[in-house]
Tab-separated table of C-alpha atoms in Angstrom:
chain	number	residue	atom	x	y	z
W	1298	UNK	CA	-266.011	133.445	2.112
W	1299	UNK	CA	-263.803	134.029	5.000
W	1300	UNK	CA	-265.449	136.017	7.457
W	1301	UNK	CA	-262.767	138.182	7.800
W	1302	UNK	CA	-259.838	139.147	5.711
W	1303	UNK	CA	-257.261	140.938	7.234
W	1304	UNK	CA	-254.562	142.497	4.931
W	1305	UNK	CA	-251.645	142.725	5.510
W	1306	UNK	CA	-249.006	139.893	7.500
W	1307	UNK	CA	-246.817	141.928	10.353
W	1308	UNK	CA	-247.716	141.285	14.027
W	1309	UNK	CA	-251.353	143.596	14.086
W	1310	UNK	CA	-252.544	140.938	12.040
W	1311	UNK	CA	-251.289	137.855	13.511
W	1312	UNK	CA	-252.063	138.721	16.260
W	1313	UNK	CA	-256.244	139.765	14.846
W	1314	UNK	CA	-256.031	136.134	13.517
W	1315	UNK	CA	-254.829	134.431	16.079
W	1316	UNK	CA	-258.077	136.440	18.184
W	1317	UNK	CA	-260.898	135.019	15.420
W	1318	UNK	CA	-259.675	131.643	15.254
W	1319	UNK	CA	-259.864	131.707	19.223
W	1320	UNK	CA	-263.462	133.402	18.712
W	1321	UNK	CA	-264.607	130.720	15.507
W	1322	UNK	CA	-263.781	132.967	13.490
W	1323	UNK	CA	-262.579	132.419	9.202
W	1324	UNK	CA	-259.887	134.538	8.363
W	1325	UNK	CA	-257.782	134.980	5.408
W	1326	UNK	CA	-254.438	136.751	5.412
W	1327	UNK	CA	-253.799	138.709	2.847
W	1328	UNK	CA	-249.578	138.878	2.770
W	1329	UNK	CA	-247.094	139.852	0.436
W	1330	UNK	CA	-244.385	137.863	2.441
W	1331	UNK	CA	-241.724	138.333	5.293
W	1332	UNK	CA	-239.495	140.023	4.255
W	1333	UNK	CA	-240.914	143.099	3.690
W	1334	UNK	CA	-241.777	143.859	6.647
W	1335	UNK	CA	-239.812	146.126	9.115
W	1336	UNK	CA	-239.623	143.836	11.836
W	1337	UNK	CA	-238.085	141.328	9.644
W	1338	UNK	CA	-235.375	143.609	9.238
W	1339	UNK	CA	-234.376	143.609	12.716
W	1340	UNK	CA	-231.728	141.798	14.521
W	1341	UNK	CA	-232.900	141.989	17.559
W	1342	UNK	CA	-236.094	143.203	19.566
W	1343	UNK	CA	-235.513	144.309	22.570
W	1344	UNK	CA	-238.636	145.462	24.290
W	1345	UNK	CA	-241.170	142.652	23.517
W	1346	UNK	CA	-242.500	140.929	26.906
W	1347	UNK	CA	-241.451	137.702	27.201
W	1348	UNK	CA	-238.938	137.371	24.564
W	1349	UNK	CA	-235.616	139.657	25.245
W	1350	UNK	CA	-233.964	139.423	22.224
W	1351	UNK	CA	-235.156	137.883	19.495
W	1352	UNK	CA	-234.475	138.663	15.740
W	1353	UNK	CA	-237.844	140.210	14.276
W	1354	UNK	CA	-237.172	137.742	11.518
W	1355	UNK	CA	-237.963	134.735	14.441
W	1356	UNK	CA	-240.823	136.707	15.695
W	1357	UNK	CA	-243.118	137.054	12.935
W	1358	UNK	CA	-241.807	133.702	11.827
W	1359	UNK	CA	-243.310	132.667	15.198
W	1360	UNK	CA	-246.479	134.353	15.140
W	1361	UNK	CA	-247.277	133.295	11.393
W	1362	UNK	CA	-246.706	129.367	12.346
W	1363	UNK	CA	-249.071	129.713	15.429
W	1364	UNK	CA	-251.998	131.370	13.358
W	1365	UNK	CA	-251.532	129.004	10.719
W	1366	UNK	CA	-252.010	126.270	13.113
W	1367	UNK	CA	-254.751	127.898	14.651
W	1368	UNK	CA	-256.752	127.175	11.125
W	1369	UNK	CA	-255.751	131.264	9.553
W	1370	UNK	CA	-255.630	131.088	5.392
W	1371	UNK	CA	-252.738	132.974	4.022
W	1372	UNK	CA	-252.488	134.545	0.710
W	1373	UNK	CA	-250.240	135.716	-0.879
W	1374	UNK	CA	-250.032	138.752	-2.674
W	1375	UNK	CA	-250.878	142.297	-2.778
W	1376	UNK	CA	-253.941	143.301	-2.278
W	1377	UNK	CA	-254.646	146.292	-4.908
W	1378	UNK	CA	-258.188	147.565	-3.779
W	1379	UNK	CA	-260.996	146.908	-1.293
W	1380	UNK	CA	-265.152	148.176	-1.650
W	1381	UNK	CA	-268.015	147.393	-0.113
W	1382	UNK	CA	-270.467	145.379	-1.583
W	1383	UNK	CA	-274.398	144.843	-0.415
W	1384	UNK	CA	-273.555	144.241	3.213
W	1385	UNK	CA	-269.619	142.446	2.779
W	1386	UNK	CA	-266.346	143.716	1.135
W	1387	UNK	CA	-264.465	142.627	-2.179
W	1388	UNK	CA	-260.444	141.916	-2.271
W	1389	UNK	CA	-258.772	142.137	-5.033
W	1390	UNK	CA	-255.833	140.226	-4.907
W	1391	UNK	CA	-253.665	140.172	-8.005
W	1392	UNK	CA	-255.674	138.448	-10.054
W	1393	UNK	CA	-257.155	136.514	-7.437
W	1394	UNK	CA	-260.897	138.085	-5.032
W	1395	UNK	CA	-261.889	137.638	-1.824
W	1396	UNK	CA	-265.034	138.126	-0.371
W	1397	UNK	CA	-265.462	138.718	3.423
W	1398	UNK	CA	-267.884	140.297	6.319
W	1399	UNK	CA	-265.705	142.993	7.091
W	1400	UNK	CA	-261.800	143.878	6.590
W	1401	UNK	CA	-259.024	144.193	8.868
W	1402	UNK	CA	-256.451	146.614	8.306
W	1403	UNK	CA	-252.909	145.947	8.870
W	1404	UNK	CA	-251.476	147.043	6.655
W	1405	UNK	CA	-247.633	148.783	8.344
W	1406	UNK	CA	-246.353	151.878	7.105
W	1407	UNK	CA	-247.328	153.717	3.695
W	1408	UNK	CA	-244.403	153.524	1.618
W	1409	UNK	CA	-244.058	157.252	0.072
W	1410	UNK	CA	-246.734	158.843	-1.342
W	1411	UNK	CA	-248.248	159.232	-4.445
W	1412	UNK	CA	-246.791	160.422	-7.217
W	1413	UNK	CA	-248.175	163.721	-9.003
W	1414	UNK	CA	-251.404	162.275	-11.415
W	1415	UNK	CA	-251.323	158.774	-9.240
W	1416	UNK	CA	-254.620	159.186	-7.991
W	1417	UNK	CA	-255.807	160.825	-11.219
W	1418	UNK	CA	-254.934	158.317	-13.494
W	1419	UNK	CA	-255.425	156.004	-11.552
W	1420	UNK	CA	-258.345	153.408	-13.671
W	1421	UNK	CA	-257.183	155.156	-16.584
W	1422	UNK	CA	-253.221	153.400	-17.935
W	1423	UNK	CA	-252.512	153.579	-13.871
W	1424	UNK	CA	-251.965	150.084	-12.234
W	1425	UNK	CA	-250.979	148.233	-9.372
W	1426	UNK	CA	-251.052	144.935	-10.669
W	1427	UNK	CA	-249.046	143.312	-13.917
W	1428	UNK	CA	-250.805	140.248	-14.198
W	1429	UNK	CA	-254.261	141.664	-13.601
W	1430	UNK	CA	-254.052	144.669	-15.953
W	1431	UNK	CA	-251.577	143.694	-18.158
W	1432	UNK	CA	-253.833	142.180	-21.222
W	1433	UNK	CA	-254.936	145.675	-21.703
W	1434	UNK	CA	-252.074	146.913	-22.735
W	1435	UNK	CA	-250.126	144.098	-25.511
W	1436	UNK	CA	-247.751	146.014	-28.016
W	1437	UNK	CA	-248.625	149.060	-26.004
W	1438	UNK	CA	-245.442	150.659	-24.640
W	1439	UNK	CA	-246.287	150.964	-21.023
W	1440	UNK	CA	-244.096	151.928	-18.026
W	1441	UNK	CA	-243.282	149.558	-14.562
W	1442	UNK	CA	-241.987	151.705	-11.572
W	1443	UNK	CA	-240.394	148.792	-9.030
W	1444	UNK	CA	-240.328	149.924	-5.627
W	1445	UNK	CA	-241.263	146.076	-4.487
W	1446	UNK	CA	-239.199	142.385	-4.396
W	1447	UNK	CA	-241.376	141.525	-7.354
W	1448	UNK	CA	-240.869	143.794	-9.727
W	1449	UNK	CA	-238.137	142.886	-11.803
W	1450	UNK	CA	-240.740	139.606	-12.278
W	1451	UNK	CA	-243.905	141.438	-12.785
W	1452	UNK	CA	-241.691	143.372	-15.317
W	1453	UNK	CA	-240.610	140.119	-17.274
W	1454	UNK	CA	-244.779	139.056	-17.794
W	1455	UNK	CA	-245.467	141.605	-19.274
W	1456	UNK	CA	-242.445	141.584	-21.550
W	1457	UNK	CA	-243.375	137.606	-22.297
W	1458	UNK	CA	-247.308	139.053	-22.904
W	1459	UNK	CA	-245.915	141.452	-25.887
W	1460	UNK	CA	-246.174	145.250	-23.376
W	1461	UNK	CA	-242.984	147.254	-24.767
W	1462	UNK	CA	-241.602	147.889	-21.157
W	1463	UNK	CA	-239.618	150.476	-19.834
W	1464	UNK	CA	-238.066	149.567	-16.265
W	1465	UNK	CA	-237.328	151.826	-13.889
W	1466	UNK	CA	-235.713	150.640	-10.337
W	1467	UNK	CA	-234.899	152.870	-7.122
W	1468	UNK	CA	-231.350	153.380	-9.039
W	1469	UNK	CA	-232.870	154.790	-12.216
W	1470	UNK	CA	-234.835	158.063	-11.067
W	1471	UNK	CA	-236.254	159.371	-7.231
W	1472	UNK	CA	-238.902	161.676	-8.870
W	1473	UNK	CA	-242.016	160.315	-10.845
W	1474	UNK	CA	-244.918	162.690	-12.977
W	1475	UNK	CA	-247.355	161.425	-14.237
W	1476	UNK	CA	-249.343	163.005	-17.628
W	1477	UNK	CA	-252.169	162.784	-19.622
W	1478	UNK	CA	-255.511	163.047	-21.440
W	1479	UNK	CA	-258.727	160.657	-21.140
W	1480	UNK	CA	-256.053	158.424	-20.205
W	1481	UNK	CA	-251.969	158.022	-19.232
W	1482	UNK	CA	-249.672	159.428	-22.257
W	1483	UNK	CA	-246.284	160.413	-20.668
W	1484	UNK	CA	-243.993	159.228	-17.791
W	1485	UNK	CA	-241.728	161.993	-16.233
W	1486	UNK	CA	-239.178	160.047	-14.726
W	1487	UNK	CA	-236.421	163.067	-12.967
W	1488	UNK	CA	-236.937	165.524	-15.915
W	1489	UNK	CA	-237.462	163.434	-19.201
W	1490	UNK	CA	-240.072	162.762	-21.218
W	1491	UNK	CA	-241.300	159.026	-22.068
W	1492	UNK	CA	-244.158	158.334	-23.892
W	1493	UNK	CA	-246.992	155.490	-22.394
W	1494	UNK	CA	-249.810	154.568	-22.469
W	1495	UNK	CA	-249.774	152.661	-18.806
W	1496	UNK	CA	-247.538	152.704	-15.837
W	1497	UNK	CA	-247.136	150.324	-13.794
W	1498	UNK	CA	-246.517	151.481	-9.629
W	1499	UNK	CA	-245.180	147.934	-7.728
W	1500	UNK	CA	-244.365	149.224	-3.931
W	1501	UNK	CA	-244.776	146.460	-1.417
W	1502	UNK	CA	-247.839	148.067	-0.370
W	1503	UNK	CA	-250.408	150.079	-1.723
W	1504	UNK	CA	-251.482	153.356	0.196
W	1505	UNK	CA	-254.699	153.012	2.398
W	1506	UNK	CA	-256.686	155.427	0.773
W	1507	UNK	CA	-256.018	154.416	-2.257
W	1508	UNK	CA	-256.760	150.606	-1.346
W	1509	UNK	CA	-260.166	151.729	0.191
W	1510	UNK	CA	-261.642	154.916	-1.269
W	1511	UNK	CA	-263.437	157.166	1.528
W	1512	UNK	CA	-261.118	156.080	4.360
W	1513	UNK	CA	-260.085	158.460	6.744
W	1514	UNK	CA	-256.369	159.712	7.679
W	1515	UNK	CA	-254.991	161.764	10.113
W	1516	UNK	CA	-251.668	163.017	9.050
W	1517	UNK	CA	-250.361	159.902	6.755
W	1518	UNK	CA	-252.759	157.421	9.238
W	1519	UNK	CA	-256.139	156.020	9.506
W	1520	UNK	CA	-258.111	156.984	11.650
W	1521	UNK	CA	-259.685	155.150	14.421
W	1522	UNK	CA	-261.248	155.030	17.727
W	1523	UNK	CA	-260.417	152.714	20.337
W	1524	UNK	CA	-262.267	149.902	18.791
W	1525	UNK	CA	-259.791	150.095	16.348
W	1526	UNK	CA	-263.037	151.177	14.257
W	1527	UNK	CA	-262.281	153.563	11.177
W	1528	UNK	CA	-264.374	155.748	8.690
W	1529	UNK	CA	-266.209	153.004	6.907
W	1530	UNK	CA	-267.996	151.083	9.147
W	1531	UNK	CA	-267.066	147.004	9.110
W	1532	UNK	CA	-263.548	148.050	8.146
W	1533	UNK	CA	-261.199	148.072	11.348
W	1534	UNK	CA	-257.285	148.643	11.378
W	1535	UNK	CA	-254.714	147.822	13.701
W	1536	UNK	CA	-250.800	148.358	14.021
W	1537	UNK	CA	-248.354	150.821	11.942
W	1538	UNK	CA	-251.099	152.187	9.345
W	1539	UNK	CA	-252.327	153.597	12.609
W	1540	UNK	CA	-249.656	155.913	13.673
W	1541	UNK	CA	-247.170	155.815	15.728
W	1542	UNK	CA	-245.441	154.153	18.294
W	1543	UNK	CA	-243.921	151.668	15.383
W	1544	UNK	CA	-243.569	148.605	18.202
W	1545	UNK	CA	-244.738	145.276	17.823
W	1546	UNK	CA	-246.357	145.573	21.384
W	1547	UNK	CA	-248.250	148.140	20.260
W	1548	UNK	CA	-249.242	146.159	17.027
W	1549	UNK	CA	-250.364	143.479	19.027
W	1550	UNK	CA	-252.409	144.995	21.040
W	1551	UNK	CA	-254.511	146.455	18.635
W	1552	UNK	CA	-254.763	143.347	16.113
W	1553	UNK	CA	-256.840	141.631	18.953
W	1554	UNK	CA	-258.885	144.980	20.036
W	1555	UNK	CA	-259.608	144.929	16.056
W	1556	UNK	CA	-259.922	141.148	15.567
W	1557	UNK	CA	-263.385	141.741	18.907
W	1558	UNK	CA	-264.450	144.705	17.418
W	1559	UNK	CA	-264.556	142.657	14.410
W	1560	UNK	CA	-266.554	139.620	15.847
W	1561	UNK	CA	-269.103	142.055	17.789
W	1562	UNK	CA	-269.563	143.617	14.005
W	1563	UNK	CA	-270.023	140.270	12.098
W	1564	UNK	CA	-272.517	138.468	15.287
W	1565	UNK	CA	-274.138	141.690	15.400
W	1566	UNK	CA	-275.124	141.609	11.696
W	1567	UNK	CA	-276.610	138.509	11.852
W	1568	UNK	CA	-279.380	138.255	14.659
């Protein structure tokens, strides 16, 4: 059970991990991998102090190696839900579960708005994790909306356990709507209707408000104060998910502040 779970392995999350380890706190960083980061794709980063011309990939790999060397633990996967539990927080990562004293959300920019019907049917046919919920749909028709690199692998898993899979990648359809009654019954993709009993929406990350219900946002970004505290006590946020400017230097600074605030929060609870 780590003291802190960090959701996101970009500059903000890695900076927070380093600060937490320097203050003696245990930390697990949940990350879907470097390749999903916008920074990873940057050929040259000219405005990061002290490292002019470094590639985004080089920066991320150096930060990750430093955090690991300082004792930060890493769990590869997508955090699909988080919730407060008796003064602590539970985080679901695929089929695994983490329990922590507080959370730092550094999930980057939310990739796209929820589809019509997505929030309404979440948990009633809509899922973000094939390995978590796939067994409930054996022998049943399901749709997979694949928006991340590992989506084909998860769709193959559903097929192997007996689901009847209709797969949609980024080229097959653009607009989706989810309909149903008590549970999901239909996916509408670019106007065509598909009868399904489950819909797996596989993005590189889950929108913060879907990840942690009750989290206050403003103009699509997580709302924080100067200490990087959010509307939920014990939850802090940093980096691109808190809004512009979307720059590594800003993310690293906010990650440091969020970590210091998390340390203060944990130490106060222990007294």
